PDB file of C-alpha atoms in Angstrom:
ATOM      1  CA  MET R 832     -13.115  13.687  34.419  1.00  0.00           C
ATOM      2  CA  SER R 833      -9.622  12.362  34.843  1.00  0.00           C
ATOM      3  CA  LYS R 834      -8.871   8.965  33.498  1.00  0.00           C
ATOM      4  CA  PRO R 835      -8.349   6.060  35.854  1.00  0.00           C
ATOM      5  CA  ILE R 836      -4.818   4.816  36.448  1.00  0.00           C
ATOM      6  CA  TYR R 837      -4.438   1.099  35.954  1.00  0.00           C
ATOM      7  CA  THR R 838      -1.717  -0.221  38.206  1.00  0.00           C
ATOM      8  CA  SER R 839      -1.120  -3.465  36.340  1.00  0.00           C
ATOM      9  CA  SER R 840      -1.707  -4.859  32.888  1.00  0.00           C
ATOM     10  CA  ALA R 841      -4.246  -7.207  34.435  1.00  0.00           C
ATOM     11  CA  ASP R 842      -6.197  -4.203  35.735  1.00  0.00           C
ATOM     12  CA  ALA R 843      -6.094  -2.569  32.315  1.00  0.00           C
ATOM     13  CA  GLU R 844      -7.231  -5.774  30.656  1.00  0.00           C
ATOM     14  CA  ALA R 845     -10.116  -6.214  33.095  1.00  0.00           C
ATOM     15  CA  ALA R 846     -11.219  -2.655  32.326  1.00  0.00           C
ATOM     16  CA  PHE R 847     -10.955  -3.320  28.580  1.00  0.00           C
ATOM     17  CA  TYR R 848     -13.268  -6.318  28.662  1.00  0.00           C
ATOM     18  CA  ASP R 849     -15.628  -4.713  31.159  1.00  0.00           C
ATOM     19  CA  ALA R 850     -15.918  -1.676  28.888  1.00  0.00           C
ATOM     20  CA  LEU R 851     -16.630  -3.979  25.959  1.00  0.00           C
ATOM     21  CA  ALA R 852     -19.321  -5.906  27.819  1.00  0.00           C
ATOM     22  CA  ARG R 853     -21.027  -2.675  28.934  1.00  0.00           C
ATOM     23  CA  SER R 854     -20.563  -0.807  25.634  1.00  0.00           C
ATOM     24  CA  ASP R 855     -18.874   1.920  27.691  1.00  0.00           C
ATOM     25  CA  LEU R 856     -16.919   3.923  25.125  1.00  0.00           C
ATOM     26  CA  ASP R 857     -15.313   6.335  27.589  1.00  0.00           C
ATOM     27  CA  LYS R 858     -14.066   3.503  29.750  1.00  0.00           C
ATOM     28  CA  MET R 859     -12.821   1.650  26.665  1.00  0.00           C
ATOM     29  CA  MET R 860     -10.835   4.654  25.535  1.00  0.00           C
ATOM     30  CA  SER R 861      -9.435   5.179  29.057  1.00  0.00           C
ATOM     31  CA  VAL R 862      -7.586   1.904  28.598  1.00  0.00           C
ATOM     32  CA  TRP R 863      -5.764   2.988  25.446  1.00  0.00           C
ATOM     33  CA  ALA R 864      -2.425   4.806  25.529  1.00  0.00           C
ATOM     34  CA  GLU R 865      -2.371   8.331  24.185  1.00  0.00           C
ATOM     35  CA  ASP R 866       0.085   7.477  21.487  1.00  0.00           C
ATOM     36  CA  ASP R 867      -0.038   7.978  17.729  1.00  0.00           C
ATOM     37  CA  GLU R 868       1.108   4.398  17.164  1.00  0.00           C
ATOM     38  CA  VAL R 869      -1.683   2.524  18.936  1.00  0.00           C
ATOM     39  CA  VAL R 870      -3.059  -0.224  16.692  1.00  0.00           C
ATOM     40  CA  CYS R 871      -6.374  -2.095  16.705  1.00  0.00           C
ATOM     41  CA  ILE R 872      -7.338  -4.951  14.384  1.00  0.00           C
ATOM     42  CA  HIS R 873     -10.784  -6.508  14.768  1.00  0.00           C
ATOM     43  CA  PRO R 874     -11.494  -9.947  13.288  1.00  0.00           C
ATOM     44  CA  GLY R 875     -11.638  -9.613   9.511  1.00  0.00           C
ATOM     45  CA  GLY R 876     -11.335  -5.858   9.754  1.00  0.00           C
ATOM     46  CA  PRO R 877      -8.750  -3.352   8.610  1.00  0.00           C
ATOM     47  CA  ARG R 878      -5.798  -2.186  10.670  1.00  0.00           C
ATOM     48  CA  LEU R 879      -6.671   0.938  12.635  1.00  0.00           C
ATOM     49  CA  VAL R 880      -3.808   3.208  13.669  1.00  0.00           C
ATOM     50  CA  GLY R 881      -4.237   6.088  16.101  1.00  0.00           C
ATOM     51  CA  LEU R 882      -6.792   6.927  18.754  1.00  0.00           C
ATOM     52  CA  ALA R 883      -9.264   8.723  16.484  1.00  0.00           C
ATOM     53  CA  GLY R 884      -9.864   5.732  14.253  1.00  0.00           C
ATOM     54  CA  ILE R 885      -9.850   3.316  17.160  1.00  0.00           C
ATOM     55  CA  ARG R 886     -12.404   5.396  19.055  1.00  0.00           C
ATOM     56  CA  GLU R 887     -14.574   5.584  15.945  1.00  0.00           C
ATOM     57  CA  ILE R 888     -14.659   1.818  15.385  1.00  0.00           C
ATOM     58  CA  TRP R 889     -15.556   1.181  19.014  1.00  0.00           C
ATOM     59  CA  ARG R 890     -18.203   3.903  18.827  1.00  0.00           C
ATOM     60  CA  GLN R 891     -19.751   2.171  15.828  1.00  0.00           C
ATOM     61  CA  MET R 892     -19.659  -1.173  17.594  1.00  0.00           C
ATOM     62  CA  MET R 893     -21.071   0.201  20.829  1.00  0.00           C
ATOM     63  CA  GLY R 894     -23.316   2.862  19.367  1.00  0.00           C
ATOM     64  CA  ASN R 895     -26.578   1.131  19.945  1.00  0.00           C
ATOM     65  CA  GLY R 896     -25.780   0.387  23.560  1.00  0.00           C
ATOM     66  CA  VAL R 897     -25.796  -3.324  23.015  1.00  0.00           C
ATOM     67  CA  ARG R 898     -24.932  -5.466  25.997  1.00  0.00           C
ATOM     68  CA  LEU R 899     -22.411  -8.098  25.078  1.00  0.00           C
ATOM     69  CA  GLY R 900     -21.555 -11.392  26.602  1.00  0.00           C
ATOM     70  CA  VAL R 901     -17.780 -11.499  26.912  1.00  0.00           C
ATOM     71  CA  GLU R 902     -15.901 -14.651  27.838  1.00  0.00           C
ATOM     72  CA  VAL R 903     -12.130 -14.448  28.116  1.00  0.00           C
ATOM     73  CA  SER R 904     -10.079 -17.566  28.738  1.00  0.00           C
ATOM     74  CA  GLN R 905      -6.701 -19.273  28.590  1.00  0.00           C
ATOM     75  CA  ALA R 906      -4.532 -16.209  29.076  1.00  0.00           C
ATOM     76  CA  VAL R 907      -0.838 -16.542  28.311  1.00  0.00           C
ATOM     77  CA  VAL R 908       1.090 -13.547  29.639  1.00  0.00           C
ATOM     78  CA  THR R 909       4.659 -12.490  29.106  1.00  0.00           C
ATOM     79  CA  GLY R 910       6.524  -9.233  29.555  1.00  0.00           C
ATOM     80  CA  ASN R 911       8.673  -7.283  31.941  1.00  0.00           C
ATOM     81  CA  ALA R 912       8.460  -4.298  34.266  1.00  0.00           C
ATOM     82  CA  LEU R 913       7.463  -1.926  31.475  1.00  0.00           C
ATOM     83  CA  MET R 914       5.281  -3.969  29.167  1.00  0.00           C
ATOM     84  CA  ALA R 915       3.040  -6.989  29.003  1.00  0.00           C
ATOM     85  CA  VAL R 916       1.691  -9.144  26.211  1.00  0.00           C
ATOM     86  CA  HIS R 917      -1.551 -10.977  26.919  1.00  0.00           C
ATOM     87  CA  SER R 918      -2.722 -13.690  24.545  1.00  0.00           C
ATOM     88  CA  VAL R 919      -6.304 -14.726  25.277  1.00  0.00           C
ATOM     89  CA  PHE R 920      -9.262 -16.431  23.700  1.00  0.00           C
ATOM     90  CA  GLU R 921     -12.477 -14.426  23.450  1.00  0.00           C
ATOM     91  CA  ARG R 922     -16.068 -15.306  22.784  1.00  0.00           C
ATOM     92  CA  ILE R 923     -18.244 -12.265  22.230  1.00  0.00           C
ATOM     93  CA  SER R 924     -21.993 -12.845  22.017  1.00  0.00           C
ATOM     94  CA  ILE R 925     -24.642 -10.275  21.301  1.00  0.00           C
ATOM     95  CA  ASP R 926     -27.443  -9.788  23.785  1.00  0.00           C
ATOM     96  CA  GLU R 927     -29.395 -12.931  24.366  1.00  0.00           C
ATOM     97  CA  ALA R 928     -28.196 -14.753  21.303  1.00  0.00           C
ATOM     98  CA  ARG R 929     -27.902 -18.353  22.275  1.00  0.00           C
ATOM     99  CA  ARG R 930     -25.880 -19.510  19.325  1.00  0.00           C
ATOM    100  CA  ARG R 931     -22.237 -20.126  19.922  1.00  0.00           C
ATOM    101  CA  SER R 932     -20.091 -17.192  18.876  1.00  0.00           C
ATOM    102  CA  PRO R 933     -16.817 -17.733  17.019  1.00  0.00           C
ATOM    103  CA  LEU R 934     -13.651 -18.308  18.945  1.00  0.00           C
ATOM    104  CA  ILE R 935     -11.271 -15.376  18.663  1.00  0.00           C
ATOM    105  CA  ALA R 936      -7.589 -15.168  19.583  1.00  0.00           C
ATOM    106  CA  ALA R 937      -6.657 -11.716  20.845  1.00  0.00           C
ATOM    107  CA  THR R 938      -3.202 -10.268  21.374  1.00  0.00           C
ATOM    108  CA  ASN R 939      -3.322  -7.377  23.826  1.00  0.00           C
ATOM    109  CA  VAL R 940      -0.160  -5.386  24.478  1.00  0.00           C
ATOM    110  CA  TYR R 941       0.182  -2.934  27.373  1.00  0.00           C
ATOM    111  CA  LEU R 942       2.886  -0.413  28.171  1.00  0.00           C
ATOM    112  CA  ARG R 943       3.602   1.074  31.563  1.00  0.00           C
ATOM    113  CA  GLY R 944       3.949   4.840  31.507  1.00  0.00           C
ATOM    114  CA  ALA R 945       3.582   7.796  33.831  1.00  0.00           C
ATOM    115  CA  LEU R 946      -0.178   7.243  33.825  1.00  0.00           C
ATOM    116  CA  GLY R 947      -0.055   3.554  34.603  1.00  0.00           C
ATOM    117  CA  TRP R 948      -0.622   0.641  32.267  1.00  0.00           C
ATOM    118  CA  ARG R 949      -2.278   1.349  28.957  1.00  0.00           C
ATOM    119  CA  MET R 950      -3.077  -0.680  25.857  1.00  0.00           C
ATOM    120  CA  VAL R 951      -1.083  -0.035  22.694  1.00  0.00           C
ATOM    121  CA  MET R 952      -2.252  -2.985  20.593  1.00  0.00           C
ATOM    122  CA  HIS R 953      -5.359  -5.116  20.226  1.00  0.00           C
ATOM    123  CA  HIS R 954      -5.166  -7.692  17.434  1.00  0.00           C
ATOM    124  CA  ALA R 955      -8.036 -10.166  17.223  1.00  0.00           C
ATOM    125  CA  SER R 956      -8.674 -12.881  14.662  1.00  0.00           C
ATOM    126  CA  PRO R 957     -10.648 -16.122  14.444  1.00  0.00           C
ATOM    127  CA  VAL R 958      -8.998 -19.404  15.369  1.00  0.00           C
ATOM    128  CA  PRO R 959     -10.243 -22.870  14.409  1.00  0.00           C
ATOM    129  CA  GLU R 960     -12.920 -24.381  16.611  1.00  0.00           C
ATOM    130  CA  GLY R 961     -12.041 -27.671  18.163  1.00  0.00           C
ATOM    131  CA  ASN R 962      -8.313 -27.222  17.985  1.00  0.00           C
ATOM    132  CA  PRO R 963      -7.612 -23.680  19.093  1.00  0.00           C
ATOM    133  CA  VAL R 964      -4.497 -24.678  20.971  1.00  0.00           C
ATOM    134  CA  ALA R 965      -2.042 -26.416  18.738  1.00  0.00           C
ATOM    135  CA  ASP R 966      -1.562 -30.115  19.126  1.00  0.00           C
ATOM    136  CA  LEU R 967       1.524 -30.528  17.017  1.00  0.00           C
ATOM    137  CA  ALA R 968       3.773 -32.321  19.422  1.00  0.00           C
ATOM    138  CA  PRO R 969       3.269 -33.799  22.877  1.00  0.00           C
ATOM    139  CA  ARG R 970       5.931 -31.514  24.314  1.00  0.00           C
ATOM    140  CA  ILE R 971       3.907 -28.412  23.756  1.00  0.00           C
ATOM    141  CA  VAL R 972       1.096 -29.539  26.019  1.00  0.00           C
ATOM    142  CA  HIS R 973       1.944 -27.776  29.221  1.00  0.00           C
TER     143      HIS R 973
ATOM    144  CA  MET B 886      26.815 -22.737  17.302  1.00  0.00           C
ATOM    145  CA  SER B 887      25.869 -19.808  19.468  1.00  0.00           C
ATOM    146  CA  LYS B 888      22.851 -17.796  18.546  1.00  0.00           C
ATOM    147  CA  PRO B 889      23.253 -14.318  17.142  1.00  0.00           C
ATOM    148  CA  ILE B 890      22.518 -11.337  19.360  1.00  0.00           C
ATOM    149  CA  TYR B 891      20.118  -8.879  17.814  1.00  0.00           C
ATOM    150  CA  THR B 892      20.857  -5.399  19.064  1.00  0.00           C
ATOM    151  CA  SER B 893      17.513  -3.859  18.160  1.00  0.00           C
ATOM    152  CA  SER B 894      13.991  -5.024  17.464  1.00  0.00           C
ATOM    153  CA  ALA B 895      14.512  -3.926  13.863  1.00  0.00           C
ATOM    154  CA  ASP B 896      17.492  -6.295  13.594  1.00  0.00           C
ATOM    155  CA  ALA B 897      15.455  -9.136  15.062  1.00  0.00           C
ATOM    156  CA  GLU B 898      12.598  -8.415  12.686  1.00  0.00           C
ATOM    157  CA  ALA B 899      14.903  -8.330   9.665  1.00  0.00           C
ATOM    158  CA  ALA B 900      16.288 -11.725  10.708  1.00  0.00           C
ATOM    159  CA  PHE B 901      12.757 -13.093  11.149  1.00  0.00           C
ATOM    160  CA  TYR B 902      11.663 -12.215   7.639  1.00  0.00           C
ATOM    161  CA  ASP B 903      14.997 -13.203   6.122  1.00  0.00           C
ATOM    162  CA  ALA B 904      14.720 -16.613   7.802  1.00  0.00           C
ATOM    163  CA  LEU B 905      11.181 -16.949   6.443  1.00  0.00           C
ATOM    164  CA  ALA B 906      12.214 -16.054   2.891  1.00  0.00           C
ATOM    165  CA  ARG B 907      15.112 -18.535   2.988  1.00  0.00           C
ATOM    166  CA  SER B 908      13.229 -21.293   4.834  1.00  0.00           C
ATOM    167  CA  ASP B 909      16.072 -21.205   7.367  1.00  0.00           C
ATOM    168  CA  LEU B 910      14.620 -22.880  10.445  1.00  0.00           C
ATOM    169  CA  ASP B 911      17.661 -22.405  12.691  1.00  0.00           C
ATOM    170  CA  LYS B 912      17.798 -18.712  11.932  1.00  0.00           C
ATOM    171  CA  MET B 913      14.045 -18.429  12.463  1.00  0.00           C
ATOM    172  CA  MET B 914      14.308 -20.029  15.874  1.00  0.00           C
ATOM    173  CA  SER B 915      17.287 -17.824  16.797  1.00  0.00           C
ATOM    174  CA  VAL B 916      14.894 -14.890  16.698  1.00  0.00           C
ATOM    175  CA  TRP B 917      12.502 -16.333  19.283  1.00  0.00           C
ATOM    176  CA  ALA B 918      12.934 -15.789  23.016  1.00  0.00           C
ATOM    177  CA  GLU B 919      13.629 -18.869  25.110  1.00  0.00           C
ATOM    178  CA  ASP B 920      10.505 -18.433  27.143  1.00  0.00           C
ATOM    179  CA  ASP B 921       7.610 -20.800  27.844  1.00  0.00           C
ATOM    180  CA  GLU B 922       5.107 -18.080  27.023  1.00  0.00           C
ATOM    181  CA  VAL B 923       6.100 -17.320  23.435  1.00  0.00           C
ATOM    182  CA  VAL B 924       3.034 -17.333  21.191  1.00  0.00           C
ATOM    183  CA  CYS B 925       2.648 -17.762  17.424  1.00  0.00           C
ATOM    184  CA  ILE B 926      -0.615 -17.541  15.478  1.00  0.00           C
ATOM    185  CA  HIS B 927      -0.510 -18.060  11.717  1.00  0.00           C
ATOM    186  CA  PRO B 928      -3.400 -16.862   9.533  1.00  0.00           C
ATOM    187  CA  GLY B 929      -6.377 -19.129  10.158  1.00  0.00           C
ATOM    188  CA  GLY B 930      -4.296 -21.399  12.344  1.00  0.00           C
ATOM    189  CA  PRO B 931      -4.389 -22.369  15.998  1.00  0.00           C
ATOM    190  CA  ARG B 932      -2.564 -20.557  18.787  1.00  0.00           C
ATOM    191  CA  LEU B 933       0.834 -22.103  19.386  1.00  0.00           C
ATOM    192  CA  VAL B 934       2.394 -21.626  22.806  1.00  0.00           C
ATOM    193  CA  GLY B 935       5.991 -22.545  23.584  1.00  0.00           C
ATOM    194  CA  LEU B 936       9.088 -23.027  21.473  1.00  0.00           C
ATOM    195  CA  ALA B 937       8.534 -26.713  20.674  1.00  0.00           C
ATOM    196  CA  GLY B 938       5.231 -26.166  18.946  1.00  0.00           C
ATOM    197  CA  ILE B 939       6.415 -23.000  17.257  1.00  0.00           C
ATOM    198  CA  ARG B 940       9.513 -24.736  15.908  1.00  0.00           C
ATOM    199  CA  GLU B 941       7.367 -27.613  14.660  1.00  0.00           C
ATOM    200  CA  ILE B 942       4.966 -25.390  12.709  1.00  0.00           C
ATOM    201  CA  TRP B 943       7.841 -23.529  11.073  1.00  0.00           C
ATOM    202  CA  ARG B 944       9.551 -26.823  10.299  1.00  0.00           C
ATOM    203  CA  GLN B 945       6.393 -28.029   8.548  1.00  0.00           C
ATOM    204  CA  MET B 946       6.125 -24.786   6.612  1.00  0.00           C
ATOM    205  CA  MET B 947       9.784 -24.751   5.649  1.00  0.00           C
ATOM    206  CA  GLY B 948      10.300 -28.470   5.374  1.00  0.00           C
ATOM    207  CA  ASN B 949      10.466 -28.717   1.634  1.00  0.00           C
ATOM    208  CA  GLY B 950      13.005 -25.919   1.373  1.00  0.00           C
ATOM    209  CA  VAL B 951      10.627 -23.675  -0.485  1.00  0.00           C
ATOM    210  CA  ARG B 952      11.869 -20.206  -1.316  1.00  0.00           C
ATOM    211  CA  LEU B 953       9.315 -17.599  -0.440  1.00  0.00           C
ATOM    212  CA  GLY B 954       8.748 -14.123  -1.666  1.00  0.00           C
ATOM    213  CA  VAL B 955       8.306 -11.948   1.405  1.00  0.00           C
ATOM    214  CA  GLU B 956       7.140  -8.356   1.202  1.00  0.00           C
ATOM    215  CA  VAL B 957       6.822  -6.386   4.430  1.00  0.00           C
ATOM    216  CA  SER B 958       5.391  -2.890   4.435  1.00  0.00           C
ATOM    217  CA  GLN B 959       3.810  -0.060   6.394  1.00  0.00           C
ATOM    218  CA  ALA B 960       5.433  -0.771   9.750  1.00  0.00           C
ATOM    219  CA  VAL B 961       3.981   0.959  12.782  1.00  0.00           C
ATOM    220  CA  VAL B 962       6.316   0.618  15.753  1.00  0.00           C
ATOM    221  CA  THR B 963       5.795   1.456  19.385  1.00  0.00           C
ATOM    222  CA  GLY B 964       7.537   0.440  22.595  1.00  0.00           C
ATOM    223  CA  ASN B 965      10.182   1.478  25.049  1.00  0.00           C
ATOM    224  CA  ALA B 966      13.709   0.557  26.069  1.00  0.00           C
ATOM    225  CA  LEU B 967      12.765  -3.024  26.894  1.00  0.00           C
ATOM    226  CA  MET B 968      10.135  -3.973  24.357  1.00  0.00           C
ATOM    227  CA  ALA B 969       8.831  -3.162  20.925  1.00  0.00           C
ATOM    228  CA  VAL B 970       5.602  -3.856  19.079  1.00  0.00           C
ATOM    229  CA  HIS B 971       5.802  -3.906  15.297  1.00  0.00           C
ATOM    230  CA  SER B 972       2.616  -3.908  13.254  1.00  0.00           C
ATOM    231  CA  VAL B 973       3.302  -4.671   9.611  1.00  0.00           C
ATOM    232  CA  PHE B 974       1.607  -5.876   6.467  1.00  0.00           C
ATOM    233  CA  GLU B 975       2.983  -9.019   4.856  1.00  0.00           C
ATOM    234  CA  ARG B 976       2.590 -10.621   1.479  1.00  0.00           C
ATOM    235  CA  ILE B 977       4.076 -14.104   1.317  1.00  0.00           C
ATOM    236  CA  SER B 978       4.239 -15.746  -2.089  1.00  0.00           C
ATOM    237  CA  ILE B 979       5.400 -19.245  -2.853  1.00  0.00           C
ATOM    238  CA  ASP B 980       8.215 -19.749  -5.319  1.00  0.00           C
ATOM    239  CA  GLU B 981       7.453 -18.238  -8.674  1.00  0.00           C
ATOM    240  CA  ALA B 982       3.731 -18.022  -8.218  1.00  0.00           C
ATOM    241  CA  ARG B 983       2.633 -14.904  -9.970  1.00  0.00           C
ATOM    242  CA  ARG B 984      -0.780 -14.637  -8.427  1.00  0.00           C
ATOM    243  CA  ARG B 985      -1.222 -12.043  -5.782  1.00  0.00           C
ATOM    244  CA  SER B 986      -0.972 -13.464  -2.282  1.00  0.00           C
ATOM    245  CA  PRO B 987      -3.372 -12.376   0.450  1.00  0.00           C
ATOM    246  CA  LEU B 988      -2.600  -9.332   2.510  1.00  0.00           C
ATOM    247  CA  ILE B 989      -1.725 -10.244   6.088  1.00  0.00           C
ATOM    248  CA  ALA B 990      -1.481  -8.015   9.148  1.00  0.00           C
ATOM    249  CA  ALA B 991       1.196  -9.209  11.547  1.00  0.00           C
ATOM    250  CA  THR B 992       1.808  -8.140  15.119  1.00  0.00           C
ATOM    251  CA  ASN B 993       5.377  -8.878  16.168  1.00  0.00           C
ATOM    252  CA  VAL B 994       6.416  -8.263  19.766  1.00  0.00           C
ATOM    253  CA  TYR B 995      10.043  -8.246  20.876  1.00  0.00           C
ATOM    254  CA  LEU B 996      11.569  -8.126  24.349  1.00  0.00           C
ATOM    255  CA  ARG B 997      15.053  -6.990  25.210  1.00  0.00           C
ATOM    256  CA  GLY B 998      16.891  -9.394  27.477  1.00  0.00           C
ATOM    257  CA  ALA B 999      20.434 -10.365  28.360  1.00  0.00           C
ATOM    258  CA  LEU B1000      20.777 -11.950  24.916  1.00  0.00           C
ATOM    259  CA  GLY B1001      19.512  -8.977  22.965  1.00  0.00           C
ATOM    260  CA  TRP B1002      16.143  -8.514  21.331  1.00  0.00           C
ATOM    261  CA  ARG B1003      13.997 -11.581  20.812  1.00  0.00           C
ATOM    262  CA  MET B1004      10.496 -12.236  19.547  1.00  0.00           C
ATOM    263  CA  VAL B1005       7.844 -13.305  22.037  1.00  0.00           C
ATOM    264  CA  MET B1006       4.749 -12.993  19.837  1.00  0.00           C
ATOM    265  CA  HIS B1007       3.868 -13.341  16.167  1.00  0.00           C
ATOM    266  CA  HIS B1008       0.159 -12.956  15.413  1.00  0.00           C
ATOM    267  CA  ALA B1009      -0.792 -12.876  11.745  1.00  0.00           C
ATOM    268  CA  SER B1010      -4.241 -12.694  10.164  1.00  0.00           C
ATOM    269  CA  PRO B1011      -5.756 -11.625   6.849  1.00  0.00           C
ATOM    270  CA  VAL B1012      -6.966  -8.065   6.376  1.00  0.00           C
ATOM    271  CA  PRO B1013      -9.342  -6.849   3.669  1.00  0.00           C
ATOM    272  CA  GLU B1014      -7.822  -6.049   0.306  1.00  0.00           C
ATOM    273  CA  GLY B1015      -8.390  -2.544  -0.921  1.00  0.00           C
ATOM    274  CA  ASN B1016      -8.892  -1.012   2.479  1.00  0.00           C
ATOM    275  CA  PRO B1017      -6.265  -2.505   4.759  1.00  0.00           C
ATOM    276  CA  VAL B1018      -5.719   0.755   6.572  1.00  0.00           C
ATOM    277  CA  ALA B1019      -8.899   2.066   8.057  1.00  0.00           C
ATOM    278  CA  ASP B1020     -10.573   5.019   6.485  1.00  0.00           C
ATOM    279  CA  LEU B1021     -13.095   5.764   9.165  1.00  0.00           C
ATOM    280  CA  ALA B1022     -12.404   9.392   9.788  1.00  0.00           C
ATOM    281  CA  PRO B1023     -10.214  12.007   8.104  1.00  0.00           C
ATOM    282  CA  ARG B1024      -8.308  12.542  11.335  1.00  0.00           C
ATOM    283  CA  ILE B1025      -6.763   9.106  11.288  1.00  0.00           C
ATOM    284  CA  VAL B1026      -4.993   9.690   7.990  1.00  0.00           C
ATOM    285  CA  HIS B1027      -1.565  10.684   9.150  1.00  0.00           C
TER     286      HIS B1027
END
């Protein structure tokens, strides 16, 4: 089965979070670039470099076919014609758990290549509840 | 005073860590792109968006002119002609503190524009000691 071609970083990101919510490992890996230097860091986890390790961690996370609740919000996007950086907040909840899941900041970087837009970096880490967006100076509220 | 032009992402990254070690706020800010969507996340801290907030957090960190020990290691770099993603490990130690500082994974993203290479993202978070690089499968050791 040939991999889908994502025609924008937004398409690739939608596929990434859909794959996560559905525990769809093949779809998840279709989002990643076939590059030795792809990097994935889960909250509190080690740095994973390369597709084999990244596939393995997702396989472990998805292995039991769990359905996840995935909320993505407050995207800040920058980039150019060949790359995009998406900064988002995530809340990932397991199955029907009603308790509030921790707030995670994720940095997702996509490159545009011959096969469309693909992820080269996912870096996720917890941010403080209550003040996830900095409130250091009035000027930064925009 | 005009800002320096960094001719590669490696130059920009060297300036970033040199500015951090010297608590040189002007040099630090010379590394950042003049873009509303620049993002900075310090370990355990909130997401900062925009130059004003980013400058303010660095000013607070550097305000007392502290000299920092900065060790950067194990860079993994990917990108293309217009952007670069650097994944590195950092150890930042304060003054002459001899105790071992926590190991931090940092994602640094640079864009190439008319004024050279500039940082658009710094996302830093702690990684586990002892196993910072994943050891999930033999294939990923390369």
